Amino acid sequence: MPEALQTKGLNAFARTLTLGPSPHPISMLLCESENAKGNATEKGAILRDRKSQWRTAGVDLPQGAKWEVREGQIILHFPAIKQKTTCRVILARCDDSQSSTFQNLMKREIIDPTKFTKGGPTRWKQILTTQGKVGKDDQAYVVDDIPGPIDNPWKSWLRFGALDFFDDGRAAISTWDGDVWIVSGLDRELKSVKWKRFATGLMHPLGLKIIKGIIYVAGRDQITKLHDLNGDDEADFHECFNNDAGLTPQRHEYVMDLQVDRAGNLYYCRSGHYTSSQRGENCCVMRVSPDGKKLSVLARGFREPNGMSISPEGLMTVADNEGHGVPQTPLYILKENAFYGFTPPGTKKRSGWRSHEPALVWIPKTVDRSAGGQVWVTSKKWGPLYGHLLHTSYGHCRLYHVMIDQVEKTRQGFVTVFPLTFYSGIMRARFHPKDGQLYLCGLRGWGTKAAKDGQFCRVRYTGKPFSQPIEMQVTHQGFRLRFDQPLDRKSVEDVENWGGEFQDVFAKKGRRKRKGDLEVVAVKLSKDGKTVDIELEEITPVTSVTLLYSIKNLKGAELSGQIYGTIHRVPKRN
């Protein structure tokens, strides 16, 4: 336990230690000065350099402890200890005339540090209450807004960066400015939502995960494990779980998201496209071992990766952001040891982006210019999209459904935009363990279309038919769409109700970028009225394709929308 001591103009630093039992001897470095010399006695040691004299001493040291001065260092050696013991070491810069004053410091009472490991008194006693606004059940998915306590006593700026849930349904949500809040009362009506400040002083915690009931947050400095030692819903101990990654001074080198795989490994994204860190630990996805002792780079070559996901089967995704040569927003399947094309300045390699790993889907800048994180639908209470992938946009404040098509071993994706309105750039999304609905949080910080500084909300499935396709596949002659409701045959099979365009957002060396309209030849609706086969005049691999439709369901309601996708492979005719 560190202490600052002061008496008669002498300033000293003290550490109270509780040691043992330990079968092995240990050593402690107390002071170091280049080219300094000194001497050690049974009671302490002195180290002198050209400018200063340093004096150390111990109180209640265990029997067999020895002082040593060696190569400009003061070292204290502790023997193997059979029983727990508490002692204190004191260090001060003082000359011989202050030796008696230094000795008086050794008479102060030693306080057992373990008294401070049980949690202190509650600091933020007030529990704040807000009332949510439940959306109208007028479509399949609706937004329920959950306002935060903006006018809180501590003037905490509620720009939400990450969230997760305890098993009992309470939420933990972090803010960009360094807080973590515990949120309860997340029932159907949201009439009395309770907010309790849990922790503060964290460095940009934009990733959060609850593991075995303990909150872990990922910040620019480290992954921090927050311990509530006395059960008062406040963090008493901020434990450094891992801080091995290097950090540059650039303003945009954020640590984004925090996910855990089935083996217990933790993952986060690290941005920072302005310059490379000396150890190359930015513009990448990092992996931390379950015990926090080993940090490694999982994959490199990202410009500004804001978030990622891990499916129940272990499939990983990550999205990057357009700019510096990245032509659109790519959503990738994440592979170990892969390079995804971007090299920041400051290395011997050419900076910028070059195409390497294929994206699952390229999302146009007009649809998503700054990606958020992803989440897999793990709740059967969330309607027909169970098992599917969702993507979020920080820049456009949107939620997307990602339809994954697989042709042989090649995956390719298609994206639709949920017809929902959000007021902040979406950062993270998680499914609630009790009600099975999707909760999202976001903020307004750097470039975004967000109208508000922060938002916490729920996207709830109402049971009504979903107006968008739930599946999309590439066929040898075009596309196959699957809807959740029966459609009107006449409107569906009218080719004038379908259209679109395609383009290569980047072309390989020596090839021109292709661009043109989708020529729809014929459309057929299946007998059950839910599957649509679209025949095109030509279908080939292309970076970016947009399919437009304006049709009706069996009840005559209009269904219109856009689908954005990437085609890597067209299946052969059977």
mmCIF file of C-alpha atoms in Angstrom, residues 219-564:
data_model
loop_
_atom_site.group_PDB
_atom_site.id
_atom_site.type_symbol
_atom_site.label_atom_id
_atom_site.label_comp_id
_atom_site.label_asym_id
_atom_site.label_seq_id
_atom_site.Cartn_x
_atom_site.Cartn_y
_atom_site.Cartn_z
ATOM 1 C CA GLY A 219 -9.875 1.044 -22.820
ATOM 2 C CA ARG A 220 -6.990 2.721 -24.578
ATOM 3 C CA ASP A 221 -4.648 1.851 -21.722
ATOM 4 C CA GLN A 222 -5.636 -1.693 -20.780
ATOM 5 C CA ILE A 223 -8.323 -4.271 -20.168
ATOM 6 C CA THR A 224 -9.584 -3.558 -16.657
ATOM 7 C CA LYS A 225 -11.377 -6.036 -14.421
ATOM 8 C CA LEU A 226 -13.803 -4.267 -12.075
ATOM 9 C CA HIS A 227 -14.313 -5.884 -8.681
ATOM 10 C CA ASP A 228 -17.172 -5.030 -6.319
ATOM 11 C CA LEU A 229 -15.754 -6.365 -3.056
ATOM 12 C CA ASN A 230 -18.636 -5.568 -0.711
ATOM 13 C CA GLY A 231 -21.733 -5.900 -2.911
ATOM 14 C CA ASP A 232 -22.771 -2.238 -2.940
ATOM 15 C CA ASP A 233 -22.873 -2.003 -6.764
ATOM 16 C CA GLU A 234 -19.667 0.033 -6.933
ATOM 17 C CA ALA A 235 -16.249 -1.048 -8.153
ATOM 18 C CA ASP A 236 -13.792 -1.108 -5.240
ATOM 19 C CA PHE A 237 -10.805 -2.467 -7.169
ATOM 20 C CA HIS A 238 -9.740 -1.762 -10.754
ATOM 21 C CA GLU A 239 -7.540 -4.721 -11.623
ATOM 22 C CA CYS A 240 -5.239 -4.528 -14.632
ATOM 23 C CA PHE A 241 -6.086 -7.677 -16.573
ATOM 24 C CA ASN A 242 -3.713 -6.922 -19.462
ATOM 25 C CA ASN A 243 -1.872 -3.774 -20.566
ATOM 26 C CA ASP A 244 0.796 -5.262 -22.828
ATOM 27 C CA ALA A 245 -0.183 -3.400 -26.015
ATOM 28 C CA GLY A 246 1.851 -0.356 -27.021
ATOM 29 C CA LEU A 247 0.135 3.025 -27.406
ATOM 30 C CA THR A 248 0.984 5.953 -29.685
ATOM 31 C CA PRO A 249 0.064 9.602 -28.931
ATOM 32 C CA GLN A 250 -2.322 9.857 -31.911
ATOM 33 C CA ARG A 251 -5.835 11.016 -31.060
ATOM 34 C CA HIS A 252 -7.768 8.275 -32.858
ATOM 35 C CA GLU A 253 -6.051 5.151 -31.554
ATOM 36 C CA TYR A 254 -9.059 3.734 -29.745
ATOM 37 C CA VAL A 255 -9.602 0.263 -28.378
ATOM 38 C CA MET A 256 -12.971 -0.894 -29.689
ATOM 39 C CA ASP A 257 -15.306 -3.626 -28.475
ATOM 40 C CA LEU A 258 -14.608 -6.646 -26.279
ATOM 41 C CA GLN A 259 -15.693 -10.180 -27.175
ATOM 42 C CA VAL A 260 -15.011 -13.634 -25.712
ATOM 43 C CA ASP A 261 -14.826 -16.978 -27.516
ATOM 44 C CA ARG A 262 -15.864 -20.377 -26.197
ATOM 45 C CA ALA A 263 -12.334 -21.062 -24.918
ATOM 46 C CA GLY A 264 -12.328 -17.864 -22.827
ATOM 47 C CA ASN A 265 -9.971 -15.810 -25.029
ATOM 48 C CA LEU A 266 -10.774 -12.095 -25.185
ATOM 49 C CA TYR A 267 -10.682 -10.054 -28.407
ATOM 50 C CA TYR A 268 -10.710 -6.357 -29.180
ATOM 51 C CA CYS A 269 -10.053 -4.050 -32.125
ATOM 52 C CA ARG A 270 -7.352 -1.392 -32.047
ATOM 53 C CA SER A 271 -7.569 1.524 -34.473
ATOM 54 C CA GLY A 272 -5.090 4.324 -35.212
ATOM 55 C CA HIS A 273 -4.575 4.939 -38.923
ATOM 56 C CA TYR A 274 -2.429 8.087 -38.621
ATOM 57 C CA THR A 275 0.827 6.354 -37.712
ATOM 58 C CA SER A 276 2.073 2.891 -36.855
ATOM 59 C CA SER A 277 3.064 2.024 -33.308
ATOM 60 C CA GLN A 278 6.657 0.944 -32.833
ATOM 61 C CA ARG A 279 5.555 -2.616 -32.150
ATOM 62 C CA GLY A 280 2.849 -2.681 -34.834
ATOM 63 C CA GLU A 281 -0.006 -3.082 -32.364
ATOM 64 C CA ASN A 282 -2.545 -0.771 -33.939
ATOM 65 C CA CYS A 283 -4.843 -1.186 -36.960
ATOM 66 C CA CYS A 284 -5.382 -4.778 -35.872
ATOM 67 C CA VAL A 285 -7.491 -7.209 -33.867
ATOM 68 C CA MET A 286 -5.887 -8.399 -30.628
ATOM 69 C CA ARG A 287 -6.344 -11.607 -28.655
ATOM 70 C CA VAL A 288 -5.780 -11.986 -24.908
ATOM 71 C CA SER A 289 -5.494 -15.366 -23.211
ATOM 72 C CA PRO A 290 -8.150 -16.315 -20.610
ATOM 73 C CA ASP A 291 -5.744 -15.619 -17.738
ATOM 74 C CA GLY A 292 -4.691 -12.237 -19.175
ATOM 75 C CA LYS A 293 -1.022 -13.206 -19.358
ATOM 76 C CA LYS A 294 -0.566 -13.435 -23.126
ATOM 77 C CA LEU A 295 -1.372 -10.800 -25.760
ATOM 78 C CA SER A 296 -1.089 -11.531 -29.472
ATOM 79 C CA VAL A 297 -2.177 -10.019 -32.786
ATOM 80 C CA LEU A 298 -4.939 -12.085 -34.370
ATOM 81 C CA ALA A 299 -5.099 -10.188 -37.682
ATOM 82 C CA ARG A 300 -3.740 -6.954 -39.201
ATOM 83 C CA GLY A 301 -4.467 -4.499 -41.978
ATOM 84 C CA PHE A 302 -7.510 -2.561 -40.724
ATOM 85 C CA ARG A 303 -7.899 1.203 -40.957
ATOM 86 C CA GLU A 304 -10.418 1.915 -38.182
ATOM 87 C CA PRO A 305 -12.090 -1.298 -36.947
ATOM 88 C CA ASN A 306 -14.865 -0.227 -34.566
ATOM 89 C CA GLY A 307 -16.339 -3.600 -33.651
ATOM 90 C CA MET A 308 -16.495 -7.331 -34.228
ATOM 91 C CA SER A 309 -18.586 -10.388 -33.395
ATOM 92 C CA ILE A 310 -18.205 -14.073 -32.583
ATOM 93 C CA SER A 311 -21.011 -16.472 -33.493
ATOM 94 C CA PRO A 312 -22.024 -19.341 -31.183
ATOM 95 C CA GLU A 313 -20.130 -21.632 -33.589
ATOM 96 C CA GLY A 314 -17.001 -19.478 -33.401
ATOM 97 C CA LEU A 315 -17.228 -17.614 -36.733
ATOM 98 C CA MET A 316 -15.745 -14.128 -36.318
ATOM 99 C CA THR A 317 -16.567 -10.950 -38.202
ATOM 100 C CA VAL A 318 -15.082 -7.453 -38.175
ATOM 101 C CA ALA A 319 -15.922 -4.285 -40.092
ATOM 102 C CA ASP A 320 -13.534 -1.577 -41.232
ATOM 103 C CA ASN A 321 -14.158 2.039 -42.277
ATOM 104 C CA GLU A 322 -13.747 3.601 -45.700
ATOM 105 C CA GLY A 323 -11.019 6.168 -46.351
ATOM 106 C CA HIS A 324 -7.273 6.279 -47.159
ATOM 107 C CA GLY A 325 -7.818 4.049 -50.157
ATOM 108 C CA VAL A 326 -10.489 1.803 -48.621
ATOM 109 C CA PRO A 327 -13.236 2.418 -51.219
ATOM 110 C CA GLN A 328 -16.324 1.435 -49.196
ATOM 111 C CA THR A 329 -17.137 -0.035 -45.795
ATOM 112 C CA PRO A 330 -16.041 -3.695 -45.787
ATOM 113 C CA LEU A 331 -17.495 -6.364 -43.523
ATOM 114 C CA TYR A 332 -15.047 -9.256 -43.232
ATOM 115 C CA ILE A 333 -14.991 -12.819 -42.028
ATOM 116 C CA LEU A 334 -12.108 -12.642 -39.560
ATOM 117 C CA LYS A 335 -9.267 -15.108 -40.107
ATOM 118 C CA GLU A 336 -6.269 -15.709 -37.896
ATOM 119 C CA ASN A 337 -2.936 -14.292 -39.182
ATOM 120 C CA ALA A 338 -4.637 -12.690 -42.195
ATOM 121 C CA PHE A 339 -3.746 -9.245 -43.558
ATOM 122 C CA TYR A 340 -6.680 -7.085 -44.654
ATOM 123 C CA GLY A 341 -4.916 -4.516 -46.782
ATOM 124 C CA PHE A 342 -4.274 -1.319 -44.795
ATOM 125 C CA THR A 343 -0.811 -0.170 -43.722
ATOM 126 C CA PRO A 344 -0.554 3.000 -41.575
ATOM 127 C CA PRO A 345 2.218 5.559 -42.207
ATOM 128 C CA GLY A 346 5.463 5.231 -40.311
ATOM 129 C CA THR A 347 6.563 1.802 -41.511
ATOM 130 C CA LYS A 348 9.011 0.770 -44.212
ATOM 131 C CA LYS A 349 6.114 -0.609 -46.226
ATOM 132 C CA ARG A 350 3.961 1.485 -48.530
ATOM 133 C CA SER A 351 1.140 3.074 -46.542
ATOM 134 C CA GLY A 352 -2.507 3.042 -47.573
ATOM 135 C CA TRP A 353 -4.809 0.225 -48.633
ATOM 136 C CA ARG A 354 -4.522 -2.519 -51.213
ATOM 137 C CA SER A 355 -6.972 -5.345 -51.739
ATOM 138 C CA HIS A 356 -5.951 -8.564 -49.983
ATOM 139 C CA GLU A 357 -8.626 -10.556 -48.166
ATOM 140 C CA PRO A 358 -12.080 -10.526 -49.829
ATOM 141 C CA ALA A 359 -14.840 -8.807 -47.880
ATOM 142 C CA LEU A 360 -17.988 -10.722 -47.066
ATOM 143 C CA VAL A 361 -19.788 -7.650 -48.363
ATOM 144 C CA TRP A 362 -18.843 -4.131 -49.426
ATOM 145 C CA ILE A 363 -21.342 -1.571 -48.095
ATOM 146 C CA PRO A 364 -21.606 1.678 -50.121
ATOM 147 C CA LYS A 365 -20.562 4.908 -48.406
ATOM 148 C CA THR A 366 -24.065 6.270 -48.863
ATOM 149 C CA VAL A 367 -25.377 3.360 -46.787
ATOM 150 C CA ASP A 368 -22.660 3.045 -44.116
ATOM 151 C CA ARG A 369 -19.683 5.347 -44.099
ATOM 152 C CA SER A 370 -18.475 4.438 -40.583
ATOM 153 C CA ALA A 371 -19.176 0.949 -39.274
ATOM 154 C CA GLY A 372 -20.028 -0.035 -35.726
ATOM 155 C CA GLY A 373 -19.980 -3.550 -34.319
ATOM 156 C CA GLN A 374 -21.868 -6.716 -35.198
ATOM 157 C CA VAL A 375 -24.001 -9.172 -33.255
ATOM 158 C CA TRP A 376 -25.475 -12.605 -33.985
ATOM 159 C CA VAL A 377 -29.163 -13.204 -33.291
ATOM 160 C CA THR A 378 -28.981 -15.744 -30.476
ATOM 161 C CA SER A 379 -32.566 -15.346 -29.277
ATOM 162 C CA LYS A 380 -35.496 -17.312 -30.701
ATOM 163 C CA LYS A 381 -37.749 -14.597 -29.254
ATOM 164 C CA TRP A 382 -36.496 -12.183 -31.913
ATOM 165 C CA GLY A 383 -38.522 -13.525 -34.788
ATOM 166 C CA PRO A 384 -37.475 -15.009 -38.146
ATOM 167 C CA LEU A 385 -33.867 -13.768 -37.994
ATOM 168 C CA TYR A 386 -32.694 -16.252 -35.368
ATOM 169 C CA GLY A 387 -29.139 -17.362 -36.189
ATOM 170 C CA HIS A 388 -28.533 -14.431 -38.556
ATOM 171 C CA LEU A 389 -25.896 -11.692 -38.428
ATOM 172 C CA LEU A 390 -26.678 -8.035 -37.683
ATOM 173 C CA HIS A 391 -24.416 -5.079 -38.398
ATOM 174 C CA THR A 392 -24.531 -1.527 -37.041
ATOM 175 C CA SER A 393 -23.438 1.869 -38.316
ATOM 176 C CA TYR A 394 -21.882 4.557 -36.190
ATOM 177 C CA GLY A 395 -21.747 7.009 -39.095
ATOM 178 C CA HIS A 396 -25.323 6.574 -40.364
ATOM 179 C CA CYS A 397 -26.988 5.556 -37.047
ATOM 180 C CA ARG A 398 -28.477 2.401 -38.556
ATOM 181 C CA LEU A 399 -29.075 -1.294 -37.978
ATOM 182 C CA TYR A 400 -28.591 -3.809 -40.812
ATOM 183 C CA HIS A 401 -29.531 -7.402 -41.508
ATOM 184 C CA VAL A 402 -26.701 -9.355 -43.152
ATOM 185 C CA MET A 403 -27.768 -12.317 -45.285
ATOM 186 C CA ILE A 404 -24.865 -14.724 -45.823
ATOM 187 C CA ASP A 405 -24.839 -16.875 -48.958
ATOM 188 C CA GLN A 406 -22.335 -19.675 -49.416
ATOM 189 C CA VAL A 407 -21.373 -21.109 -52.805
ATOM 190 C CA GLU A 408 -19.152 -24.129 -52.187
ATOM 191 C CA LYS A 409 -16.507 -22.729 -49.772
ATOM 192 C CA THR A 410 -17.020 -19.071 -50.694
ATOM 193 C CA ARG A 411 -19.122 -16.781 -48.492
ATOM 194 C CA GLN A 412 -20.745 -13.613 -49.850
ATOM 195 C CA GLY A 413 -23.116 -11.203 -48.184
ATOM 196 C CA PHE A 414 -26.165 -9.024 -48.800
ATOM 197 C CA VAL A 415 -27.353 -6.224 -46.545
ATOM 198 C CA THR A 416 -30.711 -4.565 -45.878
ATOM 199 C CA VAL A 417 -31.379 -1.554 -43.666
ATOM 200 C CA PHE A 418 -33.946 -1.901 -40.898
ATOM 201 C CA PRO A 419 -36.623 0.822 -41.282
ATOM 202 C CA LEU A 420 -35.848 2.226 -37.823
ATOM 203 C CA THR A 421 -34.642 5.589 -36.533
ATOM 204 C CA PHE A 422 -31.754 5.993 -34.111
ATOM 205 C CA TYR A 423 -30.422 9.262 -32.708
ATOM 206 C CA SER A 424 -26.800 8.341 -31.981
ATOM 207 C CA GLY A 425 -24.095 6.485 -33.849
ATOM 208 C CA ILE A 426 -24.546 2.838 -32.895
ATOM 209 C CA MET A 427 -21.456 1.303 -31.306
ATOM 210 C CA ARG A 428 -22.527 -1.976 -29.693
ATOM 211 C CA ALA A 429 -25.465 -4.393 -29.602
ATOM 212 C CA ARG A 430 -26.265 -7.315 -27.288
ATOM 213 C CA PHE A 431 -29.244 -9.607 -26.752
ATOM 214 C CA HIS A 432 -30.926 -9.589 -23.355
ATOM 215 C CA PRO A 433 -30.703 -12.934 -21.489
ATOM 216 C CA LYS A 434 -34.294 -12.672 -20.193
ATOM 217 C CA ASP A 435 -36.582 -10.923 -22.689
ATOM 218 C CA GLY A 436 -34.518 -12.034 -25.716
ATOM 219 C CA GLN A 437 -34.664 -8.606 -27.366
ATOM 220 C CA LEU A 438 -31.830 -6.572 -28.898
ATOM 221 C CA TYR A 439 -30.341 -3.663 -26.938
ATOM 222 C CA LEU A 440 -28.095 -1.082 -28.554
ATOM 223 C CA CYS A 441 -26.008 1.850 -27.354
ATOM 224 C CA GLY A 442 -24.205 4.624 -29.150
ATOM 225 C CA LEU A 443 -22.671 8.069 -29.040
ATOM 226 C CA ARG A 444 -21.835 11.184 -30.997
ATOM 227 C CA GLY A 445 -18.109 11.879 -31.025
ATOM 228 C CA TRP A 446 -16.205 11.988 -34.312
ATOM 229 C CA GLY A 447 -17.900 12.175 -37.754
ATOM 230 C CA THR A 448 -21.479 10.888 -37.653
ATOM 231 C CA LYS A 449 -25.020 11.855 -38.614
ATOM 232 C CA ALA A 450 -26.075 11.454 -34.976
ATOM 233 C CA ALA A 451 -28.422 14.055 -33.489
ATOM 234 C CA LYS A 452 -27.768 13.217 -29.816
ATOM 235 C CA ASP A 453 -24.655 12.642 -27.722
ATOM 236 C CA GLY A 454 -25.787 9.232 -26.501
ATOM 237 C CA GLN A 455 -28.555 6.664 -26.842
ATOM 238 C CA PHE A 456 -29.562 3.445 -25.120
ATOM 239 C CA CYS A 457 -32.477 1.615 -26.681
ATOM 240 C CA ARG A 458 -34.160 -1.702 -27.370
ATOM 241 C CA VAL A 459 -35.168 -3.137 -30.732
ATOM 242 C CA ARG A 460 -38.172 -5.338 -29.985
ATOM 243 C CA TYR A 461 -39.839 -7.981 -32.141
ATOM 244 C CA THR A 462 -43.616 -7.499 -32.156
ATOM 245 C CA GLY A 463 -44.685 -10.674 -33.942
ATOM 246 C CA LYS A 464 -45.848 -8.866 -37.088
ATOM 247 C CA PRO A 465 -44.570 -10.037 -40.517
ATOM 248 C CA PHE A 466 -41.144 -8.752 -41.519
ATOM 249 C CA SER A 467 -41.313 -6.606 -44.651
ATOM 250 C CA GLN A 468 -37.806 -7.441 -45.888
ATOM 251 C CA PRO A 469 -36.318 -10.668 -47.269
ATOM 252 C CA ILE A 470 -34.868 -12.973 -44.642
ATOM 253 C CA GLU A 471 -32.605 -14.925 -47.006
ATOM 254 C CA MET A 472 -30.814 -14.177 -50.281
ATOM 255 C CA GLN A 473 -28.834 -16.497 -52.520
ATOM 256 C CA VAL A 474 -26.989 -16.182 -55.798
ATOM 257 C CA THR A 475 -28.219 -18.680 -58.408
ATOM 258 C CA HIS A 476 -26.733 -19.587 -61.774
ATOM 259 C CA GLN A 477 -29.159 -17.170 -63.437
ATOM 260 C CA GLY A 478 -29.741 -14.461 -60.828
ATOM 261 C CA PHE A 479 -31.025 -14.266 -57.251
ATOM 262 C CA ARG A 480 -33.344 -16.164 -54.938
ATOM 263 C CA LEU A 481 -35.079 -14.287 -52.125
ATOM 264 C CA ARG A 482 -36.996 -15.751 -49.228
ATOM 265 C CA PHE A 483 -39.615 -13.635 -47.398
ATOM 266 C CA ASP A 484 -41.335 -14.204 -44.060
ATOM 267 C CA GLN A 485 -44.849 -13.667 -45.452
ATOM 268 C CA PRO A 486 -46.806 -14.662 -48.576
ATOM 269 C CA LEU A 487 -46.542 -12.194 -51.462
ATOM 270 C CA ASP A 488 -48.857 -10.967 -54.201
ATOM 271 C CA ARG A 489 -48.018 -12.968 -57.321
ATOM 272 C CA LYS A 490 -48.993 -10.295 -59.849
ATOM 273 C CA SER A 491 -46.791 -7.577 -58.361
ATOM 274 C CA VAL A 492 -43.880 -9.943 -57.738
ATOM 275 C CA GLU A 493 -43.771 -11.396 -61.248
ATOM 276 C CA ASP A 494 -43.920 -7.974 -62.903
ATOM 277 C CA VAL A 495 -40.298 -7.347 -63.970
ATOM 278 C CA GLU A 496 -40.938 -3.594 -63.897
ATOM 279 C CA ASN A 497 -41.077 -3.832 -60.087
ATOM 280 C CA TRP A 498 -37.456 -4.977 -59.947
ATOM 281 C CA GLY A 499 -34.227 -3.236 -60.872
ATOM 282 C CA GLY A 500 -30.794 -2.287 -59.679
ATOM 283 C CA GLU A 501 -27.205 -1.696 -60.640
ATOM 284 C CA PHE A 502 -23.740 -3.132 -60.239
ATOM 285 C CA GLN A 503 -20.228 -1.730 -60.147
ATOM 286 C CA ASP A 504 -16.664 -2.648 -59.295
ATOM 287 C CA VAL A 505 -15.547 -0.259 -56.569
ATOM 288 C CA PHE A 506 -11.979 -1.228 -57.341
ATOM 289 C CA ALA A 507 -10.520 -3.088 -60.309
ATOM 290 C CA LYS A 508 -7.537 -5.374 -60.556
ATOM 291 C CA LYS A 509 -4.469 -4.111 -62.371
ATOM 292 C CA GLY A 510 -5.035 -3.807 -66.079
ATOM 293 C CA ARG A 511 -8.828 -4.041 -65.835
ATOM 294 C CA ARG A 512 -11.401 -1.285 -66.129
ATOM 295 C CA LYS A 513 -14.062 -0.793 -63.488
ATOM 296 C CA ARG A 514 -17.351 -2.263 -64.634
ATOM 297 C CA LYS A 515 -20.625 -0.472 -64.017
ATOM 298 C CA GLY A 516 -24.146 -0.951 -65.312
ATOM 299 C CA ASP A 517 -27.812 -1.722 -64.671
ATOM 300 C CA LEU A 518 -29.252 -5.060 -63.625
ATOM 301 C CA GLU A 519 -31.357 -6.329 -66.500
ATOM 302 C CA VAL A 520 -34.219 -8.362 -65.035
ATOM 303 C CA VAL A 521 -35.523 -10.927 -67.556
ATOM 304 C CA ALA A 522 -38.103 -12.822 -65.498
ATOM 305 C CA VAL A 523 -39.372 -13.213 -61.924
ATOM 306 C CA LYS A 524 -41.123 -16.293 -60.525
ATOM 307 C CA LEU A 525 -42.925 -16.712 -57.182
ATOM 308 C CA SER A 526 -43.026 -20.137 -55.497
ATOM 309 C CA LYS A 527 -46.240 -21.986 -54.680
ATOM 310 C CA ASP A 528 -46.099 -20.977 -50.995
ATOM 311 C CA GLY A 529 -45.779 -17.336 -52.097
ATOM 312 C CA LYS A 530 -42.617 -16.670 -50.067
ATOM 313 C CA THR A 531 -39.701 -17.515 -52.376
ATOM 314 C CA VAL A 532 -38.819 -15.298 -55.346
ATOM 315 C CA ASP A 533 -36.504 -16.392 -58.179
ATOM 316 C CA ILE A 534 -35.103 -13.508 -60.227
ATOM 317 C CA GLU A 535 -33.565 -14.206 -63.606
ATOM 318 C CA LEU A 536 -31.045 -11.678 -64.907
ATOM 319 C CA GLU A 537 -29.722 -11.212 -68.399
ATOM 320 C CA GLU A 538 -26.246 -11.717 -66.949
ATOM 321 C CA ILE A 539 -24.818 -12.364 -63.495
ATOM 322 C CA THR A 540 -21.087 -12.351 -62.764
ATOM 323 C CA PRO A 541 -18.875 -11.722 -59.728
ATOM 324 C CA VAL A 542 -18.885 -8.035 -58.819
ATOM 325 C CA THR A 543 -17.796 -5.967 -55.841
ATOM 326 C CA SER A 544 -20.985 -4.028 -55.343
ATOM 327 C CA VAL A 545 -24.520 -4.826 -56.464
ATOM 328 C CA THR A 546 -27.792 -3.123 -55.530
ATOM 329 C CA LEU A 547 -31.179 -4.789 -56.022
ATOM 330 C CA LEU A 548 -34.317 -2.621 -55.852
ATOM 331 C CA TYR A 549 -37.868 -3.885 -55.446
ATOM 332 C CA SER A 550 -41.366 -2.470 -55.042
ATOM 333 C CA ILE A 551 -43.939 -5.231 -54.606
ATOM 334 C CA LYS A 552 -46.970 -6.122 -52.452
ATOM 335 C CA ASN A 553 -47.787 -8.810 -49.942
ATOM 336 C CA LEU A 554 -50.853 -11.008 -50.194
ATOM 337 C CA LYS A 555 -52.915 -8.446 -48.279
ATOM 338 C CA GLY A 556 -51.994 -5.671 -50.709
ATOM 339 C CA ALA A 557 -49.554 -3.813 -48.472
ATOM 340 C CA GLU A 558 -46.589 -2.310 -50.296
ATOM 341 C CA LEU A 559 -43.136 -3.801 -49.698
ATOM 342 C CA SER A 560 -40.245 -1.840 -51.130
ATOM 343 C CA GLY A 561 -36.571 -1.646 -50.396
ATOM 344 C CA GLN A 562 -32.959 -1.974 -51.440
ATOM 345 C CA ILE A 563 -30.488 -4.816 -50.991
ATOM 346 C CA TYR A 564 -26.758 -4.132 -51.143
#
